[in-house]
Tab-separated table of C-alpha atoms in Angstrom:
chain	number	residue	atom	x	y	z
M	1	MET	CA	0.000	0.000	0.000
M	2	SER	CA	1.235	3.482	-0.781
M	3	VAL	CA	2.378	5.832	1.937
M	4	ILE	CA	0.436	9.062	2.228
M	5	SER	CA	1.894	12.228	3.721
M	6	THR	CA	0.514	14.143	6.687
M	7	SER	CA	0.000	17.189	4.477
M	8	GLU	CA	-2.046	15.124	2.021
M	9	VAL	CA	-4.196	13.755	4.863
M	10	THR	CA	-4.795	17.313	6.037
M	11	SER	CA	-5.682	18.408	2.510
M	12	LEU	CA	-8.101	15.511	1.998
M	13	LEU	CA	-9.740	16.045	5.377
M	14	SER	CA	-10.164	19.804	5.071
M	15	PRO	CA	-13.409	19.785	3.013
M	16	ILE	CA	-14.693	16.767	4.956
M	17	ASN	CA	-14.206	18.463	8.320
M	18	ALA	CA	-15.750	21.651	6.972
M	19	PHE	CA	-18.805	19.662	5.893
M	20	LEU	CA	-19.276	17.655	9.095
M	21	HIS	CA	-20.719	19.467	12.121
M	22	CYS	CA	-18.537	17.724	14.709
M	23	GLU	CA	-15.495	15.534	15.185
M	24	THR	CA	-15.586	11.958	16.378
M	25	PRO	CA	-15.623	11.917	20.213
M	26	GLN	CA	-12.372	10.884	21.857
M	27	SER	CA	-14.317	8.240	23.796
M	28	TRP	CA	-15.082	6.457	20.503
M	29	ILE	CA	-11.415	6.514	19.497
M	30	ASP	CA	-10.416	5.204	22.932
M	31	GLU	CA	-12.692	2.174	22.558
M	32	ALA	CA	-12.181	1.543	18.844
M	33	GLN	CA	-8.390	1.343	19.154
M	34	LYS	CA	-8.507	-1.430	21.761
M	35	GLU	CA	-7.221	-4.743	20.439
M	36	GLU	CA	-10.198	-6.637	21.857
M	37	ASN	CA	-12.558	-4.437	19.804
M	38	LEU	CA	-10.724	-4.758	16.483
M	39	ARG	CA	-12.809	-7.684	15.209
M	40	VAL	CA	-16.066	-5.793	15.794
M	41	ILE	CA	-14.731	-2.617	14.158
M	42	LEU	CA	-13.433	-4.499	11.106
M	43	THR	CA	-16.607	-6.566	10.789
M	44	ASP	CA	-18.880	-3.545	10.962
M	45	HIS	CA	-16.604	-1.649	8.581
M	46	LEU	CA	-16.897	-4.577	6.166
M	47	ILE	CA	-20.694	-4.500	6.354
M	48	CYS	CA	-20.691	-0.710	5.944
M	49	GLU	CA	-18.740	-1.050	2.694
M	50	LEU	CA	-21.385	-3.436	1.373
M	51	LYS	CA	-24.224	-1.180	2.536
M	52	ALA	CA	-22.610	1.772	0.765
M	53	ALA	CA	-22.560	-0.281	-2.434
M	54	GLN	CA	-26.168	-1.384	-1.851
M	55	SER	CA	-27.301	2.206	-1.357
M	56	ALA	CA	-25.655	3.283	-4.608
M	57	MET	CA	-27.114	0.238	-6.355
M	58	TYR	CA	-30.592	1.152	-5.071
M	59	LEU	CA	-30.255	4.603	-6.617
M	60	LEU	CA	-29.297	3.085	-9.957
M	61	ARG	CA	-32.138	0.564	-9.863
M	62	ARG	CA	-34.708	3.134	-8.737
M	63	TYR	CA	-33.775	6.070	-10.944
M	64	VAL	CA	-31.638	4.859	-13.869
M	65	ALA	CA	-32.052	1.163	-14.744
M	66	ASP	CA	-34.906	-0.387	-16.657
M	67	GLU	CA	-36.669	-3.448	-15.259
M	68	GLU	CA	-34.435	-5.973	-16.999
M	69	THR	CA	-31.224	-4.235	-15.962
M	70	SER	CA	-32.518	-3.959	-12.408
M	71	LYS	CA	-32.818	-7.743	-12.276
M	72	VAL	CA	-29.263	-8.111	-13.564
M	73	LEU	CA	-28.004	-5.752	-10.868
M	74	LEU	CA	-29.797	-7.665	-8.127
M	75	GLY	CA	-28.250	-10.908	-9.331
M	76	TRP	CA	-24.814	-9.329	-9.570
M	77	LEU	CA	-24.891	-8.145	-5.951
M	78	LYS	CA	-26.472	-11.320	-4.564
M	79	PRO	CA	-23.208	-13.272	-3.858
M	80	TYR	CA	-21.981	-10.413	-1.641
M	81	GLU	CA	-25.285	-10.347	0.217
M	82	ASP	CA	-25.378	-14.146	0.507
M	83	PHE	CA	-21.946	-14.158	2.120
M	84	THR	CA	-22.588	-11.217	4.434
M	85	TYR	CA	-26.142	-11.833	5.582
M	86	ARG	CA	-26.694	-15.554	5.017
M	87	HIS	CA	-23.124	-16.840	5.482
M	88	GLU	CA	-23.206	-18.605	2.126
M	89	GLY	CA	-20.421	-18.887	-0.429
M	90	ASP	CA	-16.644	-18.490	-0.538
M	91	TRP	CA	-15.413	-14.967	0.199
M	92	GLN	CA	-12.381	-15.373	-2.050
M	93	SER	CA	-14.582	-15.888	-5.122
M	94	LEU	CA	-16.062	-12.411	-4.658
M	95	ASN	CA	-12.896	-10.863	-6.069
M	96	THR	CA	-13.800	-12.148	-9.541
M	97	LYS	CA	-16.913	-9.977	-9.970
M	98	HIS	CA	-16.733	-6.663	-11.821
M	99	LEU	CA	-19.600	-4.262	-12.548
M	100	SER	CA	-19.699	-2.537	-15.933
M	101	LYS	CA	-21.773	0.352	-17.229
M	102	ASN	CA	-22.319	-1.767	-20.323
M	103	VAL	CA	-25.225	-3.551	-18.622
M	104	PHE	CA	-27.207	-0.294	-18.697
M	105	ASN	CA	-29.294	0.982	-21.559
M	106	THR	CA	-28.189	4.618	-21.696
M	107	GLU	CA	-30.330	5.610	-24.666
M	108	GLY	CA	-32.642	8.437	-23.679
M	109	LEU	CA	-31.039	9.114	-20.291
M	110	ASP	CA	-30.899	12.789	-19.333
M	111	SER	CA	-27.685	14.434	-18.117
M	112	PHE	CA	-28.540	13.925	-14.440
M	113	LYS	CA	-29.121	10.189	-14.846
M	114	LYS	CA	-25.938	9.815	-16.873
M	115	ASP	CA	-24.000	11.642	-14.158
M	116	MET	CA	-25.585	9.453	-11.477
M	117	LEU	CA	-24.710	6.354	-13.484
M	118	ASP	CA	-21.057	7.387	-13.824
M	119	LYS	CA	-20.657	8.342	-10.165
M	120	MET	CA	-22.548	5.413	-8.639
M	121	VAL	CA	-20.909	2.703	-10.766
M	122	MET	CA	-17.487	4.027	-9.768
M	123	LEU	CA	-18.552	4.207	-6.127
M	124	ILE	CA	-19.907	0.645	-6.158
M	125	LYS	CA	-16.677	-0.666	-7.658
M	126	GLU	CA	-14.592	1.083	-5.026
M	127	GLU	CA	-16.780	0.108	-2.068
M	128	LEU	CA	-16.821	-3.566	-3.028
M	129	HIS	CA	-13.079	-3.569	-3.661
M	130	HIS	CA	-12.652	-2.206	-0.142
M	131	PHE	CA	-15.134	-4.804	1.141
M	132	TYR	CA	-12.865	-7.513	-0.234
M	133	GLN	CA	-9.743	-5.847	1.161
M	134	VAL	CA	-11.240	-5.803	4.652
M	135	LEU	CA	-12.058	-9.505	4.288
M	136	GLU	CA	-8.431	-10.144	3.350
M	137	ILE	CA	-7.234	-8.267	6.434
M	138	MET	CA	-9.621	-10.190	8.680
M	139	HIS	CA	-8.392	-13.456	7.172
M	140	GLU	CA	-4.759	-12.458	7.786
M	141	LEU	CA	-5.589	-11.611	11.390
M	142	GLY	CA	-7.381	-14.940	11.897
M	143	PHE	CA	-10.801	-13.314	12.382
M	144	GLU	CA	-13.603	-15.571	11.207
M	145	TYR	CA	-16.440	-13.546	9.745
M	146	LYS	CA	-19.421	-13.371	12.098
M	147	SER	CA	-22.263	-10.907	11.706
M	148	VAL	CA	-22.740	-7.984	14.067
M	149	THR	CA	-25.900	-5.970	14.594
M	150	SER	CA	-26.222	-2.653	12.801
M	151	SER	CA	-25.721	0.648	14.573
M	152	ARG	CA	-28.481	3.221	14.896
M	153	TYR	CA	-26.564	5.670	12.705
M	154	ALA	CA	-27.873	5.179	9.151
M	155	ASN	CA	-31.485	4.643	10.189
M	156	GLY	CA	-31.202	7.692	12.417
M	157	LEU	CA	-30.435	9.748	9.327
M	158	LEU	CA	-32.857	8.064	6.955
M	159	ARG	CA	-35.891	8.521	9.177
M	160	HIS	CA	-35.688	12.232	8.321
M	161	VAL	CA	-35.955	11.596	4.567
M	162	ARG	CA	-39.066	13.082	2.988
M	163	THR	CA	-41.504	10.703	1.300
M	164	TYR	CA	-42.230	12.534	-1.973
M	165	GLU	CA	-40.123	13.094	-5.070
M	166	PRO	CA	-37.789	14.707	-5.951
M	167	GLU	CA	-37.311	15.690	-2.292
M	168	LYS	CA	-36.950	12.038	-1.286
M	169	LEU	CA	-34.056	11.571	-3.684
M	170	VAL	CA	-32.451	14.853	-2.593
M	171	ASP	CA	-32.564	13.779	1.067
M	172	LYS	CA	-31.210	10.305	0.339
M	173	LEU	CA	-28.293	11.816	-1.548
M	174	ILE	CA	-27.549	14.199	1.335
M	175	CYS	CA	-27.644	11.259	3.778
M	176	GLY	CA	-25.203	9.440	1.522
M	177	ALA	CA	-22.906	12.449	1.640
M	178	TYR	CA	-22.821	12.479	5.447
M	179	ILE	CA	-22.278	8.733	5.732
M	180	GLU	CA	-19.365	8.883	3.287
M	181	ALA	CA	-17.828	11.939	4.953
M	182	ARG	CA	-18.043	10.393	8.422
M	183	SER	CA	-16.440	7.186	7.171
M	184	CYS	CA	-13.464	9.138	5.859
M	185	GLU	CA	-13.146	11.138	9.057
M	186	ARG	CA	-13.045	7.902	11.053
M	187	PHE	CA	-10.460	6.317	8.765
M	188	ALA	CA	-8.204	9.247	9.599
M	189	LYS	CA	-9.032	9.171	13.320
M	190	LEU	CA	-8.254	5.460	13.651
M	191	ALA	CA	-5.155	5.282	11.481
M	192	PRO	CA	-2.616	6.510	14.099
M	193	TYR	CA	-3.827	4.042	16.748
M	194	VAL	CA	-3.783	0.709	14.910
M	195	SER	CA	-0.968	-1.373	13.430
M	196	GLU	CA	1.183	0.248	10.759
M	197	ASP	CA	-0.278	-1.900	7.980
M	198	LEU	CA	-3.869	-1.307	9.049
M	199	GLY	CA	-3.162	2.389	9.487
M	200	LYS	CA	-1.808	2.599	5.935
M	201	PHE	CA	-4.904	0.787	4.711
M	202	TYR	CA	-7.261	3.232	6.435
M	203	VAL	CA	-5.377	6.185	5.005
M	204	SER	CA	-5.488	4.632	1.527
M	205	LEU	CA	-9.271	4.395	1.930
M	206	LEU	CA	-9.373	8.069	2.856
M	207	ARG	CA	-7.583	8.902	-0.383
M	208	SER	CA	-9.917	6.699	-2.424
M	209	GLU	CA	-13.221	7.734	-0.837
M	210	ALA	CA	-12.615	11.391	0.016
M	211	ARG	CA	-14.558	12.652	-3.003
M	212	HIS	CA	-17.624	10.428	-2.440
M	213	PHE	CA	-19.477	12.889	-0.229
M	214	GLU	CA	-19.008	15.622	-2.839
M	215	ASP	CA	-20.348	13.323	-5.568
M	216	TYR	CA	-23.516	12.827	-3.536
M	217	LEU	CA	-23.882	16.556	-2.859
M	218	THR	CA	-23.355	17.388	-6.535
M	219	LEU	CA	-26.144	15.008	-7.526
M	220	ALA	CA	-28.446	16.393	-4.816
M	221	GLY	CA	-27.889	19.921	-6.082
M	222	GLN	CA	-28.520	18.884	-9.678
M	223	ILE	CA	-31.891	17.244	-9.036
M	224	ALA	CA	-33.257	19.693	-6.445
M	225	LYS	CA	-35.742	22.318	-7.564
M	226	THR	CA	-34.662	24.654	-4.766
M	227	ASP	CA	-31.501	25.469	-2.829
M	228	ILE	CA	-30.451	22.484	-0.697
M	229	SER	CA	-28.391	24.307	1.929
M	230	GLU	CA	-31.194	24.168	4.512
M	231	ARG	CA	-31.591	20.397	4.084
M	232	VAL	CA	-27.832	19.892	4.218
M	233	ALA	CA	-27.712	21.835	7.477
M	234	HIS	CA	-30.664	19.873	8.871
M	235	PHE	CA	-29.028	16.514	8.217
M	236	GLY	CA	-25.741	17.867	9.529
M	237	SER	CA	-27.440	18.637	12.832
M	238	VAL	CA	-29.047	15.182	12.941
M	239	GLU	CA	-25.720	13.524	12.137
M	240	LYS	CA	-23.955	15.541	14.841
M	241	SER	CA	-26.495	14.403	17.430
M	242	LEU	CA	-26.059	10.748	16.445
M	243	ILE	CA	-22.265	11.004	16.679
M	244	GLU	CA	-22.062	12.930	19.945
M	245	SER	CA	-24.856	11.256	21.909
M	246	ASP	CA	-24.297	8.219	24.129
M	247	ASP	CA	-24.368	4.822	22.458
M	248	ASN	CA	-24.609	1.440	24.154
M	249	GLU	CA	-22.650	-0.377	21.442
M	250	LEU	CA	-19.426	0.122	19.539
M	251	ARG	CA	-19.700	0.204	15.767
M	252	PHE	CA	-17.860	1.975	12.972
M	253	HIS	CA	-20.412	4.825	12.905
M	254	SER	CA	-21.640	4.620	16.510
M	255	GLY	CA	-21.848	7.529	18.914
M	256	ALA	CA	-19.992	8.102	22.166
M	257	PRO	CA	-19.675	4.620	23.729
M	258	ARG	CA	-21.271	4.034	27.105
M	259	LEU	CA	-20.528	0.328	27.325
M	260	SER	CA	-21.503	-1.736	30.383
């Protein structure tokens, strides 16, 4: 893995920190860096990578793909879901799957849908590559994959999404922006406290995923009929509350741990 300089980390984090309304609490870092919590953090990180890909895939199926392509996409993602949620299949075989824009019928797509297609296909590829990399790290560390329950974080954001279009899509895209930005902030927060190899991996993810939140915001601004700054601020406040409030479990996006 490539080495990344402190100045580059600072540069990558600058827009992310400006976008987020708070930093990760020190209490989360204190718990997450403990060796006995590494399996849970890696496992939840793994699942988060898949969920990020699923969220992007949902957007493509809902707003871009025709019915036939939607079925192809569901089948393409199924082996990842079978492994993660149903404990079926060989994780090493997942590295052979590659998504291509060629499965989409782009005839008649407007500029917004074409932009969404480009951004979400790239995001899905990157998230699932990182999913596989985390599996490799867990295998090297001797961690057998076992499911963990989800944190309250994503649902805490999504319950504020409006139910009518295009506002629903705008809100979902803004939620995606915050989830991606927080992930990057936590990669950077964790990197100094874990092993050198794992730290380099987290920083490489920061480099790869740093633009994701901006991709989501760009799409939200393109589809909105009005200025989105108020909605961005609203979700920023919600996200801040989820991150800073007490949480009774430790997960990659959990709040301040109050563990018994």
